[in-house]
Amino acid sequence: MTEISLAQQNFLLAQKRHKRSVRTSRLCIFLLFFGLWEVASQSGLIDSFIFSSPSKLFLCAYGMILDHTLFTNIGITLFETIVSFLLVIFFALFITIILWFNKHISETLEPYLVVLNSLPKSALAPLLIVWLGANYNTIIITGMSVAIFGSILSLYNSFQSVDTEKVKLIYTLGGNKFHALTKVVLPSSLPSLFSIMKVNIGLCLVGVIIGEFIAARAGLGYLIIYGSQVFKLDWVILSIAILCIIAIALYQAIAIAEKYCLKHH
Amino acid sequence: MEKLMEISHVSYSYHTLEGETPALTNINFTVHKGDFLSIVGPSGCGKSTLLSLLTGLIEPEHGSILLYGQKLFEKGRGTIGYMLQHDHLFEWRTIEKNVLLGLEIQNRLTPENQEKVMDMLKRYGLYKFKDARPSQLSGGMRQRAALIRTLALEPELLLLDEPFSALDYQTRLTVGDDIGSIIKKEQKTAILVTHDLSEAVSLGNQILVLSKRPATIKSIVPINFSDTMTPLQRRNAPEFKDYFNTIWKELNSDD
Ligand SMILES: Nc1ncnc2c1ncn2[C@@H]1O[C@H](COP(=O)(O)OP(=O)(O)O)[C@@H](O)[C@H]1O
Ligand SMILES: [Mg+2]
């Protein structure tokens, strides 16, 4: 294994070159997009009042950092998203475990869960705000409402798809249903739990933004709505760009946690 | 020899919406301490069902199963070792954690018990793999690990449900030999279910021949080889072929 054949070396080299060229192309698109955008707005090809420009966004962000509005708003949206995400995971696990323990409950509730899940959740937001008032709790619940039912259904599916022979093994070793849950069902559902989490973090962000559109006095969703109403489109576009970054960062955080957990479990 | 388990007039049917599937009718036999009983029968005849009954996973519809003269159901789980068709070692546990699973479940993870299991890992050449994941082991080693997981609970009786059927032929012979000698060394009473007649003859000292579903016992054939013979040596003994033929005829006879 010490000697690598010439053919293998060539293959590895070609692979490396291919990877590098993909990376370069990606970077090019990025630079080209922002470059064209800047040039187009500078030269008056597009109206920078409506379409903004990278340099205007930069200045806008700088100004908002100085008057502390940027990080407060980011922080609020991030906080609401993470809390609703954690609550979704907690309740989804809790409810799924109950469903798994009791066939009667799960079969009874199944059609209701399916209906609730296929509901367009953004339609619920105005109602929730009337019911619960315009505050953080409502926005967090709006975020949860987008993700919770789908999570329960997917998680329950993954609990159900556990190899019945593995569960039988637990019983042959003298275990009970609780052991089957902790020793087999939960560990073997961990990979699906992580995929559900990856989907959920995005959904919770969407839900929180919808909530902020309607009810908030702060947060990126509020900035977007308020900015569009007073024609501060720099705010709107900057908030959207930041939302992109937040979405990617949260997703990556879960991907890293996944890598770590699945390696050590 | 002391009577370990007594199965009398046991019948069992599965009930589903599609109808009733009688799996076993009127099964009677006795297992003595130190026996190695092989059960053969056509596939789908009810062999796995019989083992599930013997472990207490399900309860007979008719008849009784007595372990040391006491009713088995519920009590059996954990005192009777059951080795399933696949090893079902958990990839999220190391080999060590896998073989300790039964003790962990039964809250019996004492230092003495762990010591015993580690000794078994050493004796059967798995100790240096104790921190490995199951996927890093060969099929034969995995089967050995699964056996140690079962033996860790020090079962009175060991049930093996076609434990080698997932292995290729070559490995099957050596693993069969291996598992057979481990069971002998640990002086366990065992019941092996298989559809492979030569496996049944090479390991058992009694062969129970089952009919098609719903299974009844067609006959019980005693097997007499010298006690010191390994399963592989049995396969090369001259009587082997005769036993094989007897059982083959029993299996395929029409009454
Ligand atoms: N859970 C079940 N529900 C309904 N029928 C079953 C179930 N398990 C097994 N059977 C049926 O019972 C018969 C015996 O099964 P089994 O004991 O697994 O046979 P073997 O192990 O000898 O191949 C088969 O015909 C099978 O279809
Ligand atoms: Mg079977």
GROMACS .gro file of N, CA, C and O and ligand atoms in nm, chain B residues 44 47-49 85 161-162 193, ligand 2:
model
   33
  309GLY      N    1  -4.111  -2.266   0.673
  309GLY     CA    2  -4.247  -2.219   0.698
  309GLY      C    3  -4.332  -2.315   0.777
  309GLY      O    4  -4.452  -2.296   0.790
  312LYS      N    5  -4.101  -2.368   1.278
  312LYS     CA    6  -3.984  -2.386   1.364
  312LYS      C    7  -3.956  -2.262   1.450
  312LYS      O    8  -3.936  -2.274   1.570
  313SER      N    9  -3.959  -2.146   1.384
  313SER     CA   10  -3.933  -2.023   1.462
  313SER      C   11  -4.042  -2.001   1.565
  313SER      O   12  -4.016  -1.954   1.676
  314THR      N   13  -4.165  -2.037   1.526
  314THR     CA   14  -4.277  -2.024   1.620
  314THR      C   15  -4.250  -2.109   1.744
  314THR      O   16  -4.270  -2.064   1.857
  350GLN      N   17  -3.166  -1.545   1.380
  350GLN     CA   18  -3.108  -1.578   1.250
  350GLN      C   19  -2.995  -1.483   1.210
  350GLN      O   20  -2.894  -1.523   1.158
  426ASP      N   21  -3.176  -2.014   1.620
  426ASP     CA   22  -3.268  -2.019   1.506
  426ASP      C   23  -3.193  -1.996   1.376
  426ASP      O   24  -3.165  -1.883   1.340
  427GLU      N   25  -3.161  -2.102   1.308
  427GLU     CA   26  -3.084  -2.097   1.184
  427GLU      C   27  -2.972  -1.993   1.193
  427GLU      O   28  -2.965  -1.901   1.112
  458VAL      N   29  -3.232  -2.488   1.548
  458VAL     CA   30  -3.326  -2.502   1.436
  458VAL      C   31  -3.250  -2.481   1.307
  458VAL      O   32  -3.171  -2.388   1.296
  522MG      MG   33  -3.778  -1.945   1.075
   0.00000   0.00000   0.00000
